[in-house]
Amino acid sequence: MTPSQGSERRARHADIRRGKHRTDEASEDFSRGFDALGELALAGVQVSARATDLATGRVLFSVDDHVVMPTASIGKVLLLVEVAARLVDGESEALTVLDRDPRDAVGDAGIWQHLQSPSLPIADLAALIGATSDNLATNVLLRYVGLESVRARTEALGLTRTALLDLVRDHRGPDDAPQLSIGSAKELTWLFASLARGEIVSPEVSQRVVGWLTLNTDLSMVSAAFGLDPLAHRRPDHSVLLMNKTGTDGGVRSEVGVLRGPRASVAFAVSMYYADTQLSSRLAVLDGMRQVGLDLLEFVH
């Protein structure tokens, strides 16, 4: 990097810190989140974020929301859309039982790998993905519907910067996709806002996907600010209702969701890409995401 490039980078990050990327209509209520994201950007974290008013579509704030970022498990939402569309077309297919296979085996997220049952219905596998981002269930469903079908569905939705690239792997080799999924905050907020409005494929498909996503137990990022029970928040709690999906990988923290409150509702996406070499770096990223969440909560509540 040349000295001039370094100066440009510092200036760009300083602009984020001052809130340059806010829209003219954005409220100063989001200053806490902007300051937190600016501090992270100055520390070398790649930051992308966006929030829109669900009712009007007005952009509340944005930071490099067009940038394609690694989003880890968030891409599984695209798989859920494809599965939901198939189930709506053939309702009886929801009870079709799929077997797990040694080739599907993968660790980390999910509970099916710890259960005795070797087979589960398609709808149950989707629920496991919504609830715990179950990696084994993801691979089994991907084998059933095919990654190409998910890609075709993604393209049909008009998404060009968001994609599920591969199945889940414990280790990624040189011939594998470098990330499980990618996405831009702009497209992801559109996707979740459209799901909430029943506009993805059909109202029935959208409703089914929303039902799975409201099971999500990961409230460790932006949603850490909302004070909800991670294990039970499918109904309004203090007039707050959440639908979200998170993505976690080495150096990746990403969350997209819809937050409803008594005053307003918002669609949001926040992605971070950072050097996960120290626990303090990870905690700083999570705290920055929570600061954005506090601003969102104040806006809707």
Tab-separated table of C-alpha atoms in Angstrom:
chain	number	residue	atom	x	y	z
A	1	MET	CA	0.000	0.000	0.000
A	2	THR	CA	1.406	3.398	-0.960
A	3	PRO	CA	1.351	6.364	1.487
A	4	SER	CA	-1.407	7.989	-0.572
A	5	GLN	CA	-3.468	4.789	-0.501
A	6	GLY	CA	-3.011	4.596	3.239
A	7	SER	CA	-4.191	8.186	3.638
A	8	GLU	CA	-7.251	7.472	1.499
A	9	ARG	CA	-8.103	4.435	3.597
A	10	ARG	CA	-7.798	6.377	6.855
A	11	ALA	CA	-9.953	9.169	5.432
A	12	ARG	CA	-12.612	6.695	4.310
A	13	HIS	CA	-12.718	5.083	7.729
A	14	ALA	CA	-12.867	8.494	9.382
A	15	ASP	CA	-15.834	9.329	7.168
A	16	ILE	CA	-17.609	6.216	8.445
A	17	ARG	CA	-16.874	7.309	11.988
A	18	ARG	CA	-18.428	10.726	11.302
A	19	GLY	CA	-21.451	9.083	9.745
A	20	LYS	CA	-20.813	10.206	6.171
A	21	HIS	CA	-22.729	7.203	4.866
A	22	ARG	CA	-25.936	8.157	6.627
A	23	THR	CA	-28.751	9.165	4.346
A	24	ASP	CA	-30.039	12.735	4.566
A	25	GLU	CA	-33.182	11.414	6.251
A	26	ALA	CA	-31.405	9.305	8.842
A	27	SER	CA	-31.868	10.193	12.464
A	28	GLU	CA	-29.037	11.047	14.825
A	29	ASP	CA	-30.403	8.210	16.941
A	30	PHE	CA	-28.063	5.933	14.959
A	31	SER	CA	-24.897	7.795	15.973
A	32	ARG	CA	-23.950	5.202	18.585
A	33	GLY	CA	-23.872	2.437	15.987
A	34	PHE	CA	-21.983	4.596	13.476
A	35	ASP	CA	-19.355	5.500	16.050
A	36	ALA	CA	-18.890	1.829	16.959
A	37	LEU	CA	-18.599	0.769	13.307
A	38	GLY	CA	-16.181	3.623	12.658
A	39	GLU	CA	-13.913	2.524	15.495
A	40	LEU	CA	-13.875	-1.006	14.098
A	41	ALA	CA	-13.118	0.220	10.590
A	42	LEU	CA	-10.211	2.290	11.899
A	43	ALA	CA	-8.924	-0.880	13.589
A	44	GLY	CA	-8.868	-2.694	10.237
A	45	VAL	CA	-12.229	-4.479	10.324
A	46	GLN	CA	-14.104	-4.634	7.020
A	47	VAL	CA	-17.594	-3.361	7.807
A	48	SER	CA	-20.823	-3.450	5.812
A	49	ALA	CA	-24.245	-2.512	7.182
A	50	ARG	CA	-27.701	-1.314	6.223
A	51	ALA	CA	-31.073	-0.745	7.852
A	52	THR	CA	-34.359	0.197	6.193
A	53	ASP	CA	-37.803	1.097	7.458
A	54	LEU	CA	-39.976	-1.929	6.721
A	55	ALA	CA	-43.099	0.123	6.036
A	56	THR	CA	-41.629	2.794	3.785
A	57	GLY	CA	-38.386	1.287	2.495
A	58	ARG	CA	-36.534	4.414	3.654
A	59	VAL	CA	-32.835	3.792	4.241
A	60	LEU	CA	-32.102	4.554	7.885
A	61	PHE	CA	-28.362	4.059	7.644
A	62	SER	CA	-25.837	2.369	5.387
A	63	VAL	CA	-22.119	1.687	5.436
A	64	ASP	CA	-20.610	0.158	2.294
A	65	ASP	CA	-23.841	-1.801	1.865
A	66	HIS	CA	-23.033	-2.704	-1.761
A	67	VAL	CA	-19.830	-4.550	-0.834
A	68	VAL	CA	-19.907	-8.340	-1.178
A	69	MET	CA	-18.893	-9.889	2.149
A	70	PRO	CA	-18.453	-13.463	3.395
A	71	THR	CA	-21.634	-14.258	5.323
A	72	ALA	CA	-21.070	-17.865	6.465
A	73	SER	CA	-24.390	-19.550	7.325
A	74	ILE	CA	-26.644	-16.702	6.189
A	75	GLY	CA	-26.627	-18.266	2.733
A	76	LYS	CA	-28.633	-21.154	4.165
A	77	VAL	CA	-31.682	-18.879	3.941
A	78	LEU	CA	-31.527	-19.353	0.164
A	79	LEU	CA	-31.699	-23.106	0.679
A	80	LEU	CA	-34.716	-22.644	2.947
A	81	VAL	CA	-36.465	-20.587	0.257
A	82	GLU	CA	-35.956	-23.353	-2.301
A	83	VAL	CA	-37.142	-26.029	0.140
A	84	ALA	CA	-40.208	-23.981	1.122
A	85	ALA	CA	-41.136	-23.468	-2.529
A	86	ARG	CA	-41.010	-27.224	-3.114
A	87	LEU	CA	-43.072	-27.970	-0.041
A	88	VAL	CA	-45.758	-25.499	-1.042
A	89	ASP	CA	-45.929	-27.082	-4.499
A	90	GLY	CA	-46.212	-30.545	-2.944
A	91	GLU	CA	-47.402	-30.361	0.657
A	92	SER	CA	-46.990	-34.100	1.247
A	93	GLU	CA	-43.273	-33.738	0.510
A	94	ALA	CA	-42.842	-32.092	3.924
A	95	LEU	CA	-43.113	-35.553	5.489
A	96	THR	CA	-40.599	-37.133	3.090
A	97	VAL	CA	-37.875	-38.668	5.238
A	98	LEU	CA	-34.232	-38.140	4.331
A	99	ASP	CA	-31.332	-40.224	5.614
A	100	ARG	CA	-28.056	-38.768	6.725
A	101	ASP	CA	-25.041	-40.259	5.011
A	102	PRO	CA	-21.344	-40.380	5.969
A	103	ARG	CA	-20.603	-38.005	3.083
A	104	ASP	CA	-22.861	-35.398	4.731
A	105	ALA	CA	-20.974	-35.491	8.016
A	106	VAL	CA	-19.727	-32.153	9.303
A	107	GLY	CA	-19.091	-30.672	12.729
A	108	ASP	CA	-19.740	-27.391	14.511
A	109	ALA	CA	-23.260	-25.896	14.369
A	110	GLY	CA	-26.318	-28.050	14.817
A	111	ILE	CA	-27.729	-30.798	16.983
A	112	TRP	CA	-28.655	-33.572	14.535
A	113	GLN	CA	-25.094	-34.885	14.688
A	114	HIS	CA	-25.709	-35.504	18.413
A	115	LEU	CA	-29.079	-37.248	17.989
A	116	GLN	CA	-29.695	-40.954	17.520
A	117	SER	CA	-32.211	-40.711	14.694
A	118	PRO	CA	-30.531	-41.373	11.318
A	119	SER	CA	-33.496	-39.975	9.363
A	120	LEU	CA	-35.772	-36.949	9.624
A	121	PRO	CA	-38.578	-35.393	7.525
A	122	ILE	CA	-37.669	-32.536	5.185
A	123	ALA	CA	-39.668	-29.989	7.181
A	124	ASP	CA	-37.894	-31.006	10.388
A	125	LEU	CA	-34.487	-30.580	8.739
A	126	ALA	CA	-35.461	-27.074	7.668
A	127	ALA	CA	-36.583	-26.312	11.214
A	128	LEU	CA	-33.196	-27.482	12.532
A	129	ILE	CA	-31.460	-25.106	10.129
A	130	GLY	CA	-33.668	-22.247	11.238
A	131	ALA	CA	-33.174	-22.999	14.923
A	132	THR	CA	-29.493	-23.938	15.173
A	133	SER	CA	-28.102	-23.423	11.645
A	134	ASP	CA	-27.665	-27.210	11.594
A	135	ASN	CA	-24.766	-28.055	9.286
A	136	LEU	CA	-25.612	-31.745	8.868
A	137	ALA	CA	-29.236	-30.935	8.041
A	138	THR	CA	-27.978	-28.348	5.543
A	139	ASN	CA	-25.832	-30.863	3.700
A	140	VAL	CA	-28.579	-33.482	3.589
A	141	LEU	CA	-31.099	-30.981	2.208
A	142	LEU	CA	-28.558	-29.662	-0.288
A	143	ARG	CA	-27.947	-33.193	-1.528
A	144	TYR	CA	-31.708	-33.599	-1.926
A	145	VAL	CA	-32.553	-30.355	-3.766
A	146	GLY	CA	-29.174	-29.721	-5.396
A	147	LEU	CA	-26.974	-26.649	-5.157
A	148	GLU	CA	-27.788	-25.742	-8.757
A	149	SER	CA	-31.482	-25.475	-7.863
A	150	VAL	CA	-30.621	-23.097	-5.035
A	151	ARG	CA	-28.502	-21.019	-7.399
A	152	ALA	CA	-31.301	-20.910	-9.961
A	153	ARG	CA	-33.767	-19.800	-7.284
A	154	THR	CA	-31.325	-17.115	-6.129
A	155	GLU	CA	-30.984	-15.759	-9.658
A	156	ALA	CA	-34.766	-15.838	-10.132
A	157	LEU	CA	-35.094	-13.631	-7.055
A	158	GLY	CA	-32.850	-11.080	-8.756
A	159	LEU	CA	-29.962	-11.458	-6.311
A	160	THR	CA	-26.591	-10.868	-7.963
A	161	ARG	CA	-24.333	-10.199	-4.949
A	162	THR	CA	-25.718	-12.856	-2.625
A	163	ALA	CA	-25.259	-16.614	-3.004
A	164	LEU	CA	-24.869	-19.977	-1.292
A	165	LEU	CA	-21.620	-21.182	-2.843
A	166	ASP	CA	-21.082	-24.653	-1.462
A	167	LEU	CA	-22.108	-27.294	1.035
A	168	VAL	CA	-20.756	-27.052	4.582
A	169	ARG	CA	-17.225	-28.403	5.012
A	170	ASP	CA	-15.026	-28.872	8.051
A	171	HIS	CA	-12.048	-27.877	5.932
A	172	ARG	CA	-11.924	-25.946	2.648
A	173	GLY	CA	-9.327	-27.056	0.150
A	174	PRO	CA	-7.945	-25.226	-2.887
A	175	ASP	CA	-10.630	-26.732	-5.134
A	176	ASP	CA	-13.509	-25.737	-2.830
A	177	ALA	CA	-15.365	-22.443	-2.726
A	178	PRO	CA	-13.456	-20.125	-0.368
A	179	GLN	CA	-16.630	-19.295	1.599
A	180	LEU	CA	-19.915	-21.043	2.342
A	181	SER	CA	-21.848	-17.965	1.261
A	182	ILE	CA	-21.502	-14.317	0.322
A	183	GLY	CA	-23.869	-11.383	0.331
A	184	SER	CA	-24.263	-7.635	0.327
A	185	ALA	CA	-26.070	-5.827	3.122
A	186	LYS	CA	-28.249	-4.090	0.529
A	187	GLU	CA	-29.509	-7.332	-0.996
A	188	LEU	CA	-29.876	-9.091	2.334
A	189	THR	CA	-32.035	-6.358	3.838
A	190	TRP	CA	-34.194	-6.496	0.698
A	191	LEU	CA	-34.496	-10.283	1.003
A	192	PHE	CA	-35.595	-10.194	4.639
A	193	ALA	CA	-37.920	-7.245	4.159
A	194	SER	CA	-39.516	-9.107	1.261
A	195	LEU	CA	-39.865	-12.256	3.349
A	196	ALA	CA	-41.549	-10.257	6.101
A	197	ARG	CA	-43.985	-8.781	3.567
A	198	GLY	CA	-44.737	-12.182	2.036
A	199	GLU	CA	-43.180	-11.288	-1.326
A	200	ILE	CA	-40.547	-14.017	-1.767
A	201	VAL	CA	-41.993	-16.495	-4.307
A	202	SER	CA	-45.444	-16.341	-2.666
A	203	PRO	CA	-47.033	-15.459	0.674
A	204	GLU	CA	-47.126	-19.174	1.568
A	205	VAL	CA	-43.446	-19.703	0.802
A	206	SER	CA	-42.430	-16.553	2.664
A	207	GLN	CA	-44.517	-17.508	5.687
A	208	ARG	CA	-42.937	-20.954	5.867
A	209	VAL	CA	-39.398	-19.536	5.721
A	210	VAL	CA	-40.235	-16.892	8.330
A	211	GLY	CA	-41.585	-19.646	10.582
A	212	TRP	CA	-38.295	-21.517	10.421
A	213	LEU	CA	-36.188	-18.388	10.972
A	214	THR	CA	-38.119	-17.285	14.057
A	215	LEU	CA	-36.783	-20.440	15.746
A	216	ASN	CA	-33.219	-19.077	15.621
A	217	THR	CA	-31.439	-19.421	18.961
A	218	ASP	CA	-28.403	-17.277	18.100
A	219	LEU	CA	-28.869	-13.808	19.555
A	220	SER	CA	-25.161	-13.139	20.096
A	221	MET	CA	-24.612	-10.313	17.617
A	222	VAL	CA	-26.876	-7.378	16.706
A	223	SER	CA	-29.790	-9.113	18.431
A	224	ALA	CA	-27.903	-9.260	21.726
A	225	ALA	CA	-29.291	-5.766	22.312
A	226	PHE	CA	-32.944	-6.751	22.156
A	227	GLY	CA	-33.277	-8.529	25.511
A	228	LEU	CA	-35.123	-11.521	24.059
A	229	ASP	CA	-35.109	-15.123	25.258
A	230	PRO	CA	-32.806	-16.947	22.808
A	231	LEU	CA	-34.805	-20.151	23.195
A	232	ALA	CA	-38.305	-18.703	22.908
A	233	HIS	CA	-39.066	-15.489	21.051
A	234	ARG	CA	-41.652	-16.414	18.427
A	235	ARG	CA	-44.204	-14.123	20.044
A	236	PRO	CA	-43.831	-10.427	20.864
A	237	ASP	CA	-41.915	-9.791	24.075
A	238	HIS	CA	-42.390	-6.270	25.461
A	239	SER	CA	-43.868	-5.532	22.007
A	240	VAL	CA	-40.637	-6.616	20.277
A	241	LEU	CA	-40.639	-9.364	17.640
A	242	LEU	CA	-37.578	-10.686	15.793
A	243	MET	CA	-36.824	-12.822	12.738
A	244	ASN	CA	-33.104	-13.292	12.063
A	245	LYS	CA	-30.285	-15.425	10.700
A	246	THR	CA	-26.655	-15.264	11.721
A	247	GLY	CA	-23.431	-16.430	10.142
A	248	THR	CA	-20.258	-17.326	12.033
A	249	ASP	CA	-16.880	-18.447	10.737
A	250	GLY	CA	-13.235	-17.673	11.372
A	251	GLY	CA	-13.020	-13.894	11.063
A	252	VAL	CA	-16.679	-13.620	10.021
A	253	ARG	CA	-19.640	-12.351	12.001
A	254	SER	CA	-22.811	-11.508	10.116
A	255	GLU	CA	-26.472	-11.033	10.953
A	256	VAL	CA	-29.552	-10.124	8.956
A	257	GLY	CA	-33.055	-9.779	10.297
A	258	VAL	CA	-36.318	-7.943	10.744
A	259	LEU	CA	-37.109	-6.256	14.066
A	260	ARG	CA	-40.669	-5.152	14.810
A	261	GLY	CA	-41.650	-2.824	17.632
A	262	PRO	CA	-44.592	-0.667	18.713
A	263	ARG	CA	-43.292	2.428	16.873
A	264	ALA	CA	-41.730	0.980	13.730
A	265	SER	CA	-40.230	-2.079	12.049
A	266	VAL	CA	-36.819	-2.371	10.388
A	267	ALA	CA	-34.905	-4.754	8.170
A	268	PHE	CA	-31.183	-4.805	8.939
A	269	ALA	CA	-27.939	-6.477	7.938
A	270	VAL	CA	-24.500	-6.116	9.516
A	271	SER	CA	-21.424	-8.032	8.352
A	272	MET	CA	-17.897	-7.959	9.757
A	273	TYR	CA	-14.714	-9.448	8.301
A	274	TYR	CA	-11.721	-9.235	10.602
A	275	ALA	CA	-8.482	-10.857	11.751
A	276	ASP	CA	-9.673	-13.270	14.447
A	277	THR	CA	-6.260	-13.589	16.060
A	278	GLN	CA	-7.195	-12.434	19.551
A	279	LEU	CA	-10.267	-12.821	21.708
A	280	SER	CA	-10.293	-9.065	22.239
A	281	SER	CA	-10.736	-8.525	18.482
A	282	ARG	CA	-13.742	-10.822	18.379
A	283	LEU	CA	-15.298	-9.224	21.453
A	284	ALA	CA	-14.845	-5.767	19.943
A	285	VAL	CA	-16.677	-6.863	16.783
A	286	LEU	CA	-19.536	-8.376	18.777
A	287	ASP	CA	-19.804	-5.255	20.924
A	288	GLY	CA	-19.918	-3.068	17.808
A	289	MET	CA	-22.743	-5.154	16.408
A	290	ARG	CA	-24.603	-4.870	19.698
A	291	GLN	CA	-24.272	-1.071	19.589
A	292	VAL	CA	-26.031	-1.097	16.218
A	293	GLY	CA	-28.706	-3.266	17.803
A	294	LEU	CA	-29.268	-0.749	20.588
A	295	ASP	CA	-29.910	1.963	17.996
A	296	LEU	CA	-32.346	-0.282	16.124
A	297	LEU	CA	-34.201	-1.097	19.327
A	298	GLU	CA	-34.549	2.579	20.224
A	299	PHE	CA	-35.909	3.286	16.747
A	300	VAL	CA	-38.640	0.620	16.856
A	301	HIS	CA	-39.585	0.739	20.536
